[in-house]
GROMACS .gro file of N, CA and C in nm:
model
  516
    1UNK      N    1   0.082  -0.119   0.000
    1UNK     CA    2   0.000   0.000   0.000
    1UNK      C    3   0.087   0.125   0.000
    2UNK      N    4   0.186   0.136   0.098
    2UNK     CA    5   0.290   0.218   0.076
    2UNK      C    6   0.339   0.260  -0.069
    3UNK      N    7   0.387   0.153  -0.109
    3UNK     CA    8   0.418   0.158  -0.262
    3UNK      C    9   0.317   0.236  -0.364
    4UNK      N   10   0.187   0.207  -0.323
    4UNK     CA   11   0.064   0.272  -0.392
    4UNK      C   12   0.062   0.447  -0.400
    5UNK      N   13   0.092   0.438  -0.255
    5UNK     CA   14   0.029   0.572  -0.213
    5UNK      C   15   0.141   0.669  -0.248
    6UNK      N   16   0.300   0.644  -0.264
    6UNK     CA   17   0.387   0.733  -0.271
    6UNK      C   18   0.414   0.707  -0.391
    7UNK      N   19   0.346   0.616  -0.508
    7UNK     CA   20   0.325   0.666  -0.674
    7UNK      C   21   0.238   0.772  -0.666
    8UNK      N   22   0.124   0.760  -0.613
    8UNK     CA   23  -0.015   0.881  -0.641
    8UNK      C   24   0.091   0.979  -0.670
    9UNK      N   25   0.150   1.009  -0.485
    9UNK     CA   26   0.166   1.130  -0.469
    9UNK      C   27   0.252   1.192  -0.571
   10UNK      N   28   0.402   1.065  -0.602
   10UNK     CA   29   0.441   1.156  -0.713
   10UNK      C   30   0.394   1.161  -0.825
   11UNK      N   31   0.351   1.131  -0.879
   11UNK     CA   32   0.253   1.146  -0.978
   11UNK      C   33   0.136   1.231  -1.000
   12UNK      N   34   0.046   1.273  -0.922
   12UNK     CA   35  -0.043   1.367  -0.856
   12UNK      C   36   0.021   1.510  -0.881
   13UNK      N   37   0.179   1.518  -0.799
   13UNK     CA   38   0.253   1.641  -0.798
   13UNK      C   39   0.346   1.671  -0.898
   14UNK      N   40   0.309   1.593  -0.985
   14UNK     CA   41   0.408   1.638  -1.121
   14UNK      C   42   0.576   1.558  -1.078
   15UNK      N   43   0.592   1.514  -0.987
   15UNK     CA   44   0.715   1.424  -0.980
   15UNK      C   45   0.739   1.308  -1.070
   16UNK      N   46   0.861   1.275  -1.066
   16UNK     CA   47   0.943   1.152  -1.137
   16UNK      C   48   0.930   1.041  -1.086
   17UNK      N   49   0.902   0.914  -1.094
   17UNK     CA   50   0.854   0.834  -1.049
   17UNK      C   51   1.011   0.695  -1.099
   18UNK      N   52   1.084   0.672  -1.053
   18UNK     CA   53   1.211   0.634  -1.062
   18UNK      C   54   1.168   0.462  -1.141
   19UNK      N   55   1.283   0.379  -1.212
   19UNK     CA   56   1.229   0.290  -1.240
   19UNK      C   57   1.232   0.202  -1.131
   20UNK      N   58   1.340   0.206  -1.035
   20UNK     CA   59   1.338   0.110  -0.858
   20UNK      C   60   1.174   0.124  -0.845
   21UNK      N   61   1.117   0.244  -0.806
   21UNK     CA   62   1.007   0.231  -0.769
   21UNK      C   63   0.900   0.182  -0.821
   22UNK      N   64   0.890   0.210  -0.993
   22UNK     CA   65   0.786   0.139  -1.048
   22UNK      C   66   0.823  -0.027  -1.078
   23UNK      N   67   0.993  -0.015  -1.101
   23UNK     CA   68   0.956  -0.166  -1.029
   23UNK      C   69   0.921  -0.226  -0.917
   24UNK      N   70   0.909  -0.189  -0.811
   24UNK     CA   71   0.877  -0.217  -0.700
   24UNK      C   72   0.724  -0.201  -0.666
   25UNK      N   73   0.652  -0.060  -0.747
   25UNK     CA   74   0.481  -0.111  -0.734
   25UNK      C   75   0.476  -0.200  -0.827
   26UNK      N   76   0.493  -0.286  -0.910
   26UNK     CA   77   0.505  -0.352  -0.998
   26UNK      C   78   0.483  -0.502  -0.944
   27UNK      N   79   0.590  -0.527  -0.898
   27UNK     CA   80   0.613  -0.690  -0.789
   27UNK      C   81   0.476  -0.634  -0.686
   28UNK      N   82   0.438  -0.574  -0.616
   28UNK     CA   83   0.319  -0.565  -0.533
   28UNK      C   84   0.193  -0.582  -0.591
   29UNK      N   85   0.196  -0.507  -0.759
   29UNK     CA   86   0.033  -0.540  -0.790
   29UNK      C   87   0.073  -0.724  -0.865
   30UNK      N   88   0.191  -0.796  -0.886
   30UNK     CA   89   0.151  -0.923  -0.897
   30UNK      C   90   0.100  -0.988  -0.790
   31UNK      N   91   0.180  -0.952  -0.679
   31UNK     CA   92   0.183  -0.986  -0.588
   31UNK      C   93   0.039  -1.012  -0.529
   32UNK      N   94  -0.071  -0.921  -0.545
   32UNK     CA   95  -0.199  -0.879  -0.471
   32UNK      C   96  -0.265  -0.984  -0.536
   33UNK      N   97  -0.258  -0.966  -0.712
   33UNK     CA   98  -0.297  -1.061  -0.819
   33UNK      C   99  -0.314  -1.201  -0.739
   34UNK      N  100  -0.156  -1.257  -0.714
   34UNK     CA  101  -0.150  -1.370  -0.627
   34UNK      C  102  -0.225  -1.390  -0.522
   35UNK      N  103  -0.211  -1.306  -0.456
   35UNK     CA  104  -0.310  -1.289  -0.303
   35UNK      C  105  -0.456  -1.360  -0.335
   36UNK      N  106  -0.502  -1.267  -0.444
   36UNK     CA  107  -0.647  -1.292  -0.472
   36UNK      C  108  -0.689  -1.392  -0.529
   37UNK      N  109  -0.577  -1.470  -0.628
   37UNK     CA  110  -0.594  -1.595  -0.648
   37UNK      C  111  -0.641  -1.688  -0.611
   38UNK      N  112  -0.513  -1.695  -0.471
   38UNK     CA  113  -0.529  -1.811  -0.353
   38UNK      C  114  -0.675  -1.766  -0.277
   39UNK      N  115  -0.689  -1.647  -0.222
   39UNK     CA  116  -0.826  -1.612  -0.195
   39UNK      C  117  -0.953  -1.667  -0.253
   40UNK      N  118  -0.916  -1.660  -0.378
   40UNK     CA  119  -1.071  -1.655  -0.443
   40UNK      C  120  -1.068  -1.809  -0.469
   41UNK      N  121  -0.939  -1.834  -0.445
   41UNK     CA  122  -0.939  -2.036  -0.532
   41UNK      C  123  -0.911  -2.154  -0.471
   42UNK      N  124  -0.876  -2.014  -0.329
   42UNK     CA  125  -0.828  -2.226  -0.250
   42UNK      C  126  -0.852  -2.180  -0.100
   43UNK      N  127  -0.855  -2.014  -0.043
   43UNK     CA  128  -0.916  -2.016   0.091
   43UNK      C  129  -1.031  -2.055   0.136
   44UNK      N  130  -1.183  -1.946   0.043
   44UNK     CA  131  -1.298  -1.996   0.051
   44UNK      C  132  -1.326  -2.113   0.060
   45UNK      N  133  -1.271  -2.214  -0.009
   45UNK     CA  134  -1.289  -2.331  -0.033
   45UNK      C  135  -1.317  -2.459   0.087
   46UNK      N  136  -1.220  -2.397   0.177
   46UNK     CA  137  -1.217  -2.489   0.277
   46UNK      C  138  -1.358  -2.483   0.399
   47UNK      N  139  -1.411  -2.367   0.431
   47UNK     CA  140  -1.545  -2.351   0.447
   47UNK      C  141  -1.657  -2.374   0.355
   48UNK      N  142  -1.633  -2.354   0.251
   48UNK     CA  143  -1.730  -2.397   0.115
   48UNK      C  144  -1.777  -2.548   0.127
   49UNK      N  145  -1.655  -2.615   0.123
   49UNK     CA  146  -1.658  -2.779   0.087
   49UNK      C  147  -1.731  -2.822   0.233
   50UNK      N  148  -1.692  -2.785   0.347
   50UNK     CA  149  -1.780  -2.849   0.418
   50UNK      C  150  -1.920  -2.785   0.468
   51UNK      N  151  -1.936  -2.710   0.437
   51UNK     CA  152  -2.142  -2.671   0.428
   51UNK      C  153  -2.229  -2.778   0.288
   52UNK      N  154  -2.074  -2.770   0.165
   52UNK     CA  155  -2.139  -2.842   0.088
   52UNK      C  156  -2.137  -2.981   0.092
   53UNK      N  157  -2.071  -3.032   0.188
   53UNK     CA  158  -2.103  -3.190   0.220
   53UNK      C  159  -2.215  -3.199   0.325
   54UNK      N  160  -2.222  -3.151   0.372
   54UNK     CA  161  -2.371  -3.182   0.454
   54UNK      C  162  -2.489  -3.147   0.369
   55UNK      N  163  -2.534  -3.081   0.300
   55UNK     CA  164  -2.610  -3.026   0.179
   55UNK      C  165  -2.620  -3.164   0.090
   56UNK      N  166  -2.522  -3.228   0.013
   56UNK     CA  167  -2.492  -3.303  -0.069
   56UNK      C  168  -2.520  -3.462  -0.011
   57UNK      N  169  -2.410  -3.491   0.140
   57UNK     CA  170  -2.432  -3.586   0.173
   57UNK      C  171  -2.530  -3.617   0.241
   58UNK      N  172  -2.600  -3.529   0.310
   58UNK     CA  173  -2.703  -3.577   0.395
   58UNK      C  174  -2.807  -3.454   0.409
   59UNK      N  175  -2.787  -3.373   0.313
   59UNK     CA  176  -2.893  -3.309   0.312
   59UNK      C  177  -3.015  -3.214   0.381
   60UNK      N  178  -2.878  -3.144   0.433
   60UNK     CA  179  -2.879  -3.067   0.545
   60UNK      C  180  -2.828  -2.864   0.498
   61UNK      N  181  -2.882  -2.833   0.515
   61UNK     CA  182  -2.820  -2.688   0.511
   61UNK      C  183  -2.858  -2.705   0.351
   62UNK      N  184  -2.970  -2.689   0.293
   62UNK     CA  185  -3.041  -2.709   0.211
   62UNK      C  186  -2.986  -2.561   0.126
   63UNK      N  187  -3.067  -2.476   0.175
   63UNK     CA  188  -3.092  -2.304   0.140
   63UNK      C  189  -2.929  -2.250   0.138
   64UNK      N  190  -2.828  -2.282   0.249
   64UNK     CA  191  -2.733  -2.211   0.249
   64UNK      C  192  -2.641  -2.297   0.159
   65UNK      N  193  -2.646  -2.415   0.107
   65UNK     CA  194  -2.535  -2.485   0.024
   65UNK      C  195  -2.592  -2.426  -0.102
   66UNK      N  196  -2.715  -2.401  -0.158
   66UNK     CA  197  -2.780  -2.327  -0.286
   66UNK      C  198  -2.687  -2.155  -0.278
   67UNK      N  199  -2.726  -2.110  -0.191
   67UNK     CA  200  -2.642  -1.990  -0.157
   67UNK      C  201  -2.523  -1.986  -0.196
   68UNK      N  202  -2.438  -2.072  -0.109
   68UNK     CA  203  -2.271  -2.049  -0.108
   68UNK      C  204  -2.274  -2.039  -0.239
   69UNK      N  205  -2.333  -2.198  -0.365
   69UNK     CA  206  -2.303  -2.216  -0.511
   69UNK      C  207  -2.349  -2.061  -0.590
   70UNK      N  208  -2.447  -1.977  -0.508
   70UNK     CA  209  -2.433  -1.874  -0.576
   70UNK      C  210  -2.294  -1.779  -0.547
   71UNK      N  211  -2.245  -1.796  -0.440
   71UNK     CA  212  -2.132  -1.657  -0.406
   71UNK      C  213  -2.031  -1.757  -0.468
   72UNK      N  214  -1.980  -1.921  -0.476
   72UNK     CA  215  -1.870  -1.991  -0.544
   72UNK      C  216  -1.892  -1.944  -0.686
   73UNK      N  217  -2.004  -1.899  -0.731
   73UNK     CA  218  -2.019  -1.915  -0.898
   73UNK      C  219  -1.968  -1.771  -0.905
   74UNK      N  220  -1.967  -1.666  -0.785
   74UNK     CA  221  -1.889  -1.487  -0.824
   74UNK      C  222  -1.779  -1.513  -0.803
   75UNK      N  223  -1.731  -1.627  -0.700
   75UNK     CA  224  -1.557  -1.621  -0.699
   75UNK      C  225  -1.516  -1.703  -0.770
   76UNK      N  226  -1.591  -1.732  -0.875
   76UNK     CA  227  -1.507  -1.851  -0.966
   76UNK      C  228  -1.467  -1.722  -1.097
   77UNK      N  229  -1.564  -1.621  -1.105
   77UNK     CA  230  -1.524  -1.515  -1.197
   77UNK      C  231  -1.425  -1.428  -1.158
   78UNK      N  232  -1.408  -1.390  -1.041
   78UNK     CA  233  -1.275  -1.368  -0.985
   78UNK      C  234  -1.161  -1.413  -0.984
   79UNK      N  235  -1.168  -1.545  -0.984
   79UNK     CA  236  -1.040  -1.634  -0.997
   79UNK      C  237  -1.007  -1.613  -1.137
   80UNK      N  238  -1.097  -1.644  -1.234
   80UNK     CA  239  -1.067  -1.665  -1.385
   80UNK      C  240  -1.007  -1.534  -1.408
   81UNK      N  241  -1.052  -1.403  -1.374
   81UNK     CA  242  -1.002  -1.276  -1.373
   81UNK      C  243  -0.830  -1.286  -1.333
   82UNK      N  244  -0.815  -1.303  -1.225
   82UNK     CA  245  -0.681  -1.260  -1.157
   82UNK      C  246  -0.627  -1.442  -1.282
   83UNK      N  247  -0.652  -1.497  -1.286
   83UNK     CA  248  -0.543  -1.602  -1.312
   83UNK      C  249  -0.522  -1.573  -1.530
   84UNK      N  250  -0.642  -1.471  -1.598
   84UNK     CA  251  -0.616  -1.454  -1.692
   84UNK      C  252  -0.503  -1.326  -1.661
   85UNK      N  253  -0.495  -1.238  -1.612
   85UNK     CA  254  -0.442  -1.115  -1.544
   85UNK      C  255  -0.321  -1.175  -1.524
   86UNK      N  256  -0.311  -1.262  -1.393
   86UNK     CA  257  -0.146  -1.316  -1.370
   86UNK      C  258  -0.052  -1.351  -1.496
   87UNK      N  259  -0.160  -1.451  -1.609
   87UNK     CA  260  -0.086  -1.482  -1.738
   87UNK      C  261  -0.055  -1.371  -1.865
   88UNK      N  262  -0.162  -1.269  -1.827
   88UNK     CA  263  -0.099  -1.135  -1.923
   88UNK      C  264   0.060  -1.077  -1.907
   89UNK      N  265   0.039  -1.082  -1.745
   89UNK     CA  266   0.179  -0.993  -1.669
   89UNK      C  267   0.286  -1.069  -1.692
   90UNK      N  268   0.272  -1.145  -1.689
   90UNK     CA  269   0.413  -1.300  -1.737
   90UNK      C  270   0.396  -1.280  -1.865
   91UNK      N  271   0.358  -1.277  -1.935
   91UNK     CA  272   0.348  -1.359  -2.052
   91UNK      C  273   0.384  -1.243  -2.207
   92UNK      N  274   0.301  -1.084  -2.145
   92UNK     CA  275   0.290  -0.988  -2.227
   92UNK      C  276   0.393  -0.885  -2.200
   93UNK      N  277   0.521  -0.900  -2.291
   93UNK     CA  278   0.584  -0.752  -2.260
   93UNK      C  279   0.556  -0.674  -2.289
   94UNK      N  280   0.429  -0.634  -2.354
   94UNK     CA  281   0.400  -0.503  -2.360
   94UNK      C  282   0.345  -0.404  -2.213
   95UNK      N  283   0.299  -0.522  -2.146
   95UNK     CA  284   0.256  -0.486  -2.028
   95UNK      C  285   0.373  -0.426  -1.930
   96UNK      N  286   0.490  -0.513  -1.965
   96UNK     CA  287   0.602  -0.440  -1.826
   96UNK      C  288   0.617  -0.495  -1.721
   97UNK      N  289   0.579  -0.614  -1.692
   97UNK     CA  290   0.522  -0.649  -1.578
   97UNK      C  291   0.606  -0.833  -1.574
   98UNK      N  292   0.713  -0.819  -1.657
   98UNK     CA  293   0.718  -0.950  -1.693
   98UNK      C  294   0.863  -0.976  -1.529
   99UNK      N  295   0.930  -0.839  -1.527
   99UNK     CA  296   1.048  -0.842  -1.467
   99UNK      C  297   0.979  -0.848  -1.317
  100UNK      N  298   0.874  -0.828  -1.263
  100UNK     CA  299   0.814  -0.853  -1.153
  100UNK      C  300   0.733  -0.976  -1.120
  101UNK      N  301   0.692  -1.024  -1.237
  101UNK     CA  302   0.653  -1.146  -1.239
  101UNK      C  303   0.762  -1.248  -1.181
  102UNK      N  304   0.898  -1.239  -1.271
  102UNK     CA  305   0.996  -1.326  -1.241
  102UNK      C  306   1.048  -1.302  -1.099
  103UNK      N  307   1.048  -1.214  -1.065
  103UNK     CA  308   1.065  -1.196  -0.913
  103UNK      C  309   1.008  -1.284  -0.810
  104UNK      N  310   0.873  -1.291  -0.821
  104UNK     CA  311   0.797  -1.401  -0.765
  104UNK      C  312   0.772  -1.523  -0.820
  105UNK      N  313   0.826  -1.547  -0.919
  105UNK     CA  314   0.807  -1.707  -0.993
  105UNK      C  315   0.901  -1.753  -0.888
  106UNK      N  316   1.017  -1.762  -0.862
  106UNK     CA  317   1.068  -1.894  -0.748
  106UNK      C  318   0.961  -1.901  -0.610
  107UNK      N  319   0.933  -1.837  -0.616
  107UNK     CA  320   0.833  -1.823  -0.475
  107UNK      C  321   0.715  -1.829  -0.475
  108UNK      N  322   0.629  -1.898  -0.597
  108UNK     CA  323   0.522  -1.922  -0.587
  108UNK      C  324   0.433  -2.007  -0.553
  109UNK      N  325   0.544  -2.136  -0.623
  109UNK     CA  326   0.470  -2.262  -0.517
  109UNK      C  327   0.462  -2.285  -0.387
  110UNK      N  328   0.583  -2.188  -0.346
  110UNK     CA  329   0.581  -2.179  -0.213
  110UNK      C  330   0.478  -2.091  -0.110
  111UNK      N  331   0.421  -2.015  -0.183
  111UNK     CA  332   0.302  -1.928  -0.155
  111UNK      C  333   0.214  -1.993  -0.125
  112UNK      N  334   0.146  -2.069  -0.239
  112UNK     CA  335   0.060  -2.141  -0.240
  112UNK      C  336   0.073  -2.240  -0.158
  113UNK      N  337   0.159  -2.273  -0.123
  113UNK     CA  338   0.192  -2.426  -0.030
  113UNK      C  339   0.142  -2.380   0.133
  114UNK      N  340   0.238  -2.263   0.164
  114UNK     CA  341   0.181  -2.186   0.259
  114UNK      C  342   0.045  -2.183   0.304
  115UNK      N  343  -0.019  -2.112   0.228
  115UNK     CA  344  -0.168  -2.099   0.212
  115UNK      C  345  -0.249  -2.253   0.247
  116UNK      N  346  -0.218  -2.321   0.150
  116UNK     CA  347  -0.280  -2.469   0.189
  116UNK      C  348  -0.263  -2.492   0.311
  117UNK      N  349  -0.127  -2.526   0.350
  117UNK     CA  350  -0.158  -2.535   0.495
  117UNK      C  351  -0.196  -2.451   0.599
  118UNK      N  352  -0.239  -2.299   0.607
  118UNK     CA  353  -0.328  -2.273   0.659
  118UNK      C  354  -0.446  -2.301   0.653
  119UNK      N  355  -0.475  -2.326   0.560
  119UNK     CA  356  -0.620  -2.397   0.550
  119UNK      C  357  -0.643  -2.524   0.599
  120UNK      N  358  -0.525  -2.573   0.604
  120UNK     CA  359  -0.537  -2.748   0.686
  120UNK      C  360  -0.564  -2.705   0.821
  121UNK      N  361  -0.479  -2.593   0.912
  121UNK     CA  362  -0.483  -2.539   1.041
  121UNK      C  363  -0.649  -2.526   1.069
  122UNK      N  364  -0.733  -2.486   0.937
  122UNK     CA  365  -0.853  -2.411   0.979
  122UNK      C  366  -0.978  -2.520   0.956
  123UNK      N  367  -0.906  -2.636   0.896
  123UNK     CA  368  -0.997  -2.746   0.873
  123UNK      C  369  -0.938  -2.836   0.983
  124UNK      N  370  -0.827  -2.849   1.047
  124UNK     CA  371  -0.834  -2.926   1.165
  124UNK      C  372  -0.904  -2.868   1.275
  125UNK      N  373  -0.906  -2.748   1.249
  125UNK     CA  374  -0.994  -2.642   1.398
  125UNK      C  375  -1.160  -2.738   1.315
  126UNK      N  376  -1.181  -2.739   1.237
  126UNK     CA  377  -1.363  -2.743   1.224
  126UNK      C  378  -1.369  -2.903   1.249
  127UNK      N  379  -1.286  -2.988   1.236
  127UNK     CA  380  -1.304  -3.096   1.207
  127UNK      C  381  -1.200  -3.159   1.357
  128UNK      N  382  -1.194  -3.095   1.476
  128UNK     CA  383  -1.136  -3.113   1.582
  128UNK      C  384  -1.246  -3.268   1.641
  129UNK      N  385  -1.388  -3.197   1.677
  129UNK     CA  386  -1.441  -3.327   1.734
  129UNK      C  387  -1.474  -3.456   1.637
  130UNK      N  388  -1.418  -3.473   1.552
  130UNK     CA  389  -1.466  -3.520   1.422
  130UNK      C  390  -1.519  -3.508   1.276
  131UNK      N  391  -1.523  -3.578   1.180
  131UNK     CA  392  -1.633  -3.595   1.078
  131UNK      C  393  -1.735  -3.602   1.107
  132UNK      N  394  -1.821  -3.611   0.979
  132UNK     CA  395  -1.903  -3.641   0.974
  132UNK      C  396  -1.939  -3.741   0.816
  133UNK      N  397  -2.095  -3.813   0.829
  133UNK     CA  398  -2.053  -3.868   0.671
  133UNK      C  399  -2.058  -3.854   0.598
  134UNK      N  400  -1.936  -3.871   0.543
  134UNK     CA  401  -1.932  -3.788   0.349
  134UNK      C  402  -1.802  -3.665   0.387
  135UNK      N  403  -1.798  -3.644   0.477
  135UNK     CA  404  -1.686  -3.585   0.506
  135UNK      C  405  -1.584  -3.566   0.630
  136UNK      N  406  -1.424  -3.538   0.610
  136UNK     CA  407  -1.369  -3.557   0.726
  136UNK      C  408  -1.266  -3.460   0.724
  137UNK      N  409  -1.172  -3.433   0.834
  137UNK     CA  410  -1.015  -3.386   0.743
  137UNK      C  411  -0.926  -3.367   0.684
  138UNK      N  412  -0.970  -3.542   0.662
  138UNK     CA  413  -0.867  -3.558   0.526
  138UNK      C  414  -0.922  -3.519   0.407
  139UNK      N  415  -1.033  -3.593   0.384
  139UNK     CA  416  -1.143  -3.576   0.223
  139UNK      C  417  -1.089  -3.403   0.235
  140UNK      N  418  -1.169  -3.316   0.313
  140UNK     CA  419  -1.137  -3.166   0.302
  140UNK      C  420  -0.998  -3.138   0.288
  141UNK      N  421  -0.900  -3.191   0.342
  141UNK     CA  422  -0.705  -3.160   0.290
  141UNK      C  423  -0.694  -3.217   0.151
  142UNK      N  424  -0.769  -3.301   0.134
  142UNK     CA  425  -0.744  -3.328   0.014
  142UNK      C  426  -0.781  -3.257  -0.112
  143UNK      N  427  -0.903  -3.233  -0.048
  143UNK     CA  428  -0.944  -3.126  -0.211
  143UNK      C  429  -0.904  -3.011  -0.173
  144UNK      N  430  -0.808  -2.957  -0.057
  144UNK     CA  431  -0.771  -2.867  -0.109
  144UNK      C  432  -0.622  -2.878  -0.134
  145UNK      N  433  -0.533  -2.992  -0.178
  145UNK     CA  434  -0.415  -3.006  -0.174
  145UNK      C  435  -0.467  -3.042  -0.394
  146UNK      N  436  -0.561  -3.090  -0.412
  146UNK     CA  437  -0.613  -3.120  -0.558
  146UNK      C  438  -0.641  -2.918  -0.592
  147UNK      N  439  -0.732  -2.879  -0.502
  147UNK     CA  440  -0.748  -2.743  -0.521
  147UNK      C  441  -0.622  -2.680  -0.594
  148UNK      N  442  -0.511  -2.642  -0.505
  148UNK     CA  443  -0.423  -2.587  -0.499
  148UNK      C  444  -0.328  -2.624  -0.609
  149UNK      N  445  -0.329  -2.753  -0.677
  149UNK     CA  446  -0.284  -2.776  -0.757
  149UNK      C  447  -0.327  -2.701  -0.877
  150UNK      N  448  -0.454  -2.757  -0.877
  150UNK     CA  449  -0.499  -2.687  -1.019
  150UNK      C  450  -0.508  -2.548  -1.052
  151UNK      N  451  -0.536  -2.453  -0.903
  151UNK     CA  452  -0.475  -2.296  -0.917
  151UNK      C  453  -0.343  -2.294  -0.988
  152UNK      N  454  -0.274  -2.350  -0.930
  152UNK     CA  455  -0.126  -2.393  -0.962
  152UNK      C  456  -0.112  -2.375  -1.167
  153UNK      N  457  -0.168  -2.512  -1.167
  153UNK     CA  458  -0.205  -2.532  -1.305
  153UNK      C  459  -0.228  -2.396  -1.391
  154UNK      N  460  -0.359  -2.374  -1.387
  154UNK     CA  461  -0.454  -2.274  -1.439
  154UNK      C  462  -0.323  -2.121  -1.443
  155UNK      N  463  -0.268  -2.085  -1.360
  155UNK     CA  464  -0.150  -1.982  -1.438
  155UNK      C  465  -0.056  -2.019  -1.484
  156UNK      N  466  -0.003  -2.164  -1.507
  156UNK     CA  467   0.102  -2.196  -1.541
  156UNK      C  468   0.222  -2.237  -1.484
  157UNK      N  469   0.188  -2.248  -1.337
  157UNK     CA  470   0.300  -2.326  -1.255
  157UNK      C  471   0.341  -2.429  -1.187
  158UNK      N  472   0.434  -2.524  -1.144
  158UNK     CA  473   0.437  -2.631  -1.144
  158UNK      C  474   0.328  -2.642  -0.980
  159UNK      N  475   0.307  -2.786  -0.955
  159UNK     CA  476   0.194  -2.824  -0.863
  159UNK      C  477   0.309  -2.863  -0.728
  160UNK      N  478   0.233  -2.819  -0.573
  160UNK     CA  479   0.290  -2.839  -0.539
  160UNK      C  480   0.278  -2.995  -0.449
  161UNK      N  481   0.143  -3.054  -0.477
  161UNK     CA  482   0.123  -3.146  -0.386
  161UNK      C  483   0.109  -3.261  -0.472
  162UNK      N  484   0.231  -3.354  -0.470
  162UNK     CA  485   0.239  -3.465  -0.567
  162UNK      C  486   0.130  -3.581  -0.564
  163UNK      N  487   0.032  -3.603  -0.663
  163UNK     CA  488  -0.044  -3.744  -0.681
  163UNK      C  489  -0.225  -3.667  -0.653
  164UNK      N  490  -0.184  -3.540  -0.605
  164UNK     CA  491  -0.349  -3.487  -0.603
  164UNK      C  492  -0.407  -3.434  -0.700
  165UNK      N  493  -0.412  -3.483  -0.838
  165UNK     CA  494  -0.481  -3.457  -0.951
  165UNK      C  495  -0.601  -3.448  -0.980
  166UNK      N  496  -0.706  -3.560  -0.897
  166UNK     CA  497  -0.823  -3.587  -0.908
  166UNK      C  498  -0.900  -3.549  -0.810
  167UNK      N  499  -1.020  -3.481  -0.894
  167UNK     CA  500  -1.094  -3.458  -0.737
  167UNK      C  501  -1.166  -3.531  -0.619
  168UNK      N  502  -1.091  -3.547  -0.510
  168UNK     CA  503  -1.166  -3.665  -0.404
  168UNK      C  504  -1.296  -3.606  -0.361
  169UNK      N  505  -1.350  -3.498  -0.463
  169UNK     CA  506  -1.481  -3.509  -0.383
  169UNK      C  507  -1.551  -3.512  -0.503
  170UNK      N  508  -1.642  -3.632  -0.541
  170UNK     CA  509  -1.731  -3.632  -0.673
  170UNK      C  510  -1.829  -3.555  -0.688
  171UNK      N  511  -1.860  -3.523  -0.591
  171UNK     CA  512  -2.012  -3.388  -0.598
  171UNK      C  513  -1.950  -3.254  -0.641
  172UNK      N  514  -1.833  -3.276  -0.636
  172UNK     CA  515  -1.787  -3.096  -0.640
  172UNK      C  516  -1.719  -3.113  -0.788
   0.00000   0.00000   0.00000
């Protein structure tokens, strides 16, 4: 945000805006790009998947699993957004954006890896006294270790959780 706010200003005031610095807001708006990715493609998810196994498996939380599939069907346009966006900035030198991209390419699977396992932290918190049927901690680590892959995928980078290709949850 820093980075944001002291382009305005020089910019706003008729100042020079150095190339350090625009490379540097540069790596931050991939960076956010990324943020919103994992946000929109593999955080939600882990609360998502289990309202939608009780809905699915046993048929429970009727109204709010119809719901979520409406707010999953706005963050699925979000995702497609930031992950066509991530592949412009890599991909398009006309954009400028390629030398900030590479900045964060060694560090991306590692981002994402990160992220997953917070989400394991937040699915062992829900899934502390147990499953239930049709779903457990693992089924939920799993689709989101398959999740995370295919984010992975979908911009073009290697996967970080080996053999989770398929989705272990057939309803989803």
């Amino acid at each position: 945000l820093q980075k944001v706010i002291s382009y305005d200003y020089k910019t706003l005031n008729g100042q020079k805006v150095s190339d350090e610095e625009m490379l540097e807001l540069k790596k931050s708006i991939v960076r956010m790009f990324l943020e919103i990715n994992i946000l929109e493609g593999i955080r939600f998810y882990s609360g998502f998947t289990t309202i939608w196994a009780m809905h699915y498996s046993q048929g429970y939380m009727e109204k709010t699993g119809k719901i979520l599939q409406l707010i999953c069907r706005d963050e699925n346009l979000h995702l497609a957004i930031t992950q066509h966006l991530l592949k412009i900035l890599r991909d398009n030198a006309d954009e400028g954006f390629q030398e900030a991209y590479a900045f964060w390419q060694p560090q991306i699977r590692e981002i994402y890896r990160n992220a997953a396992e917070q989400e394991f932290e937040w699915i062992d918190y829900i899934f502390k006294e147990g499953g239930f049927m049709g779903m457990n901690a693992d089924i939920a680590k799993s689709y989101i270790k398959f999740l995370t892959n295919k984010r992975l995928k979908a911009i073009g980078e290697n996967i970080v959780f080996e053999g989770f290709t398929k989705n272990p949850i057939p309803w989803r």
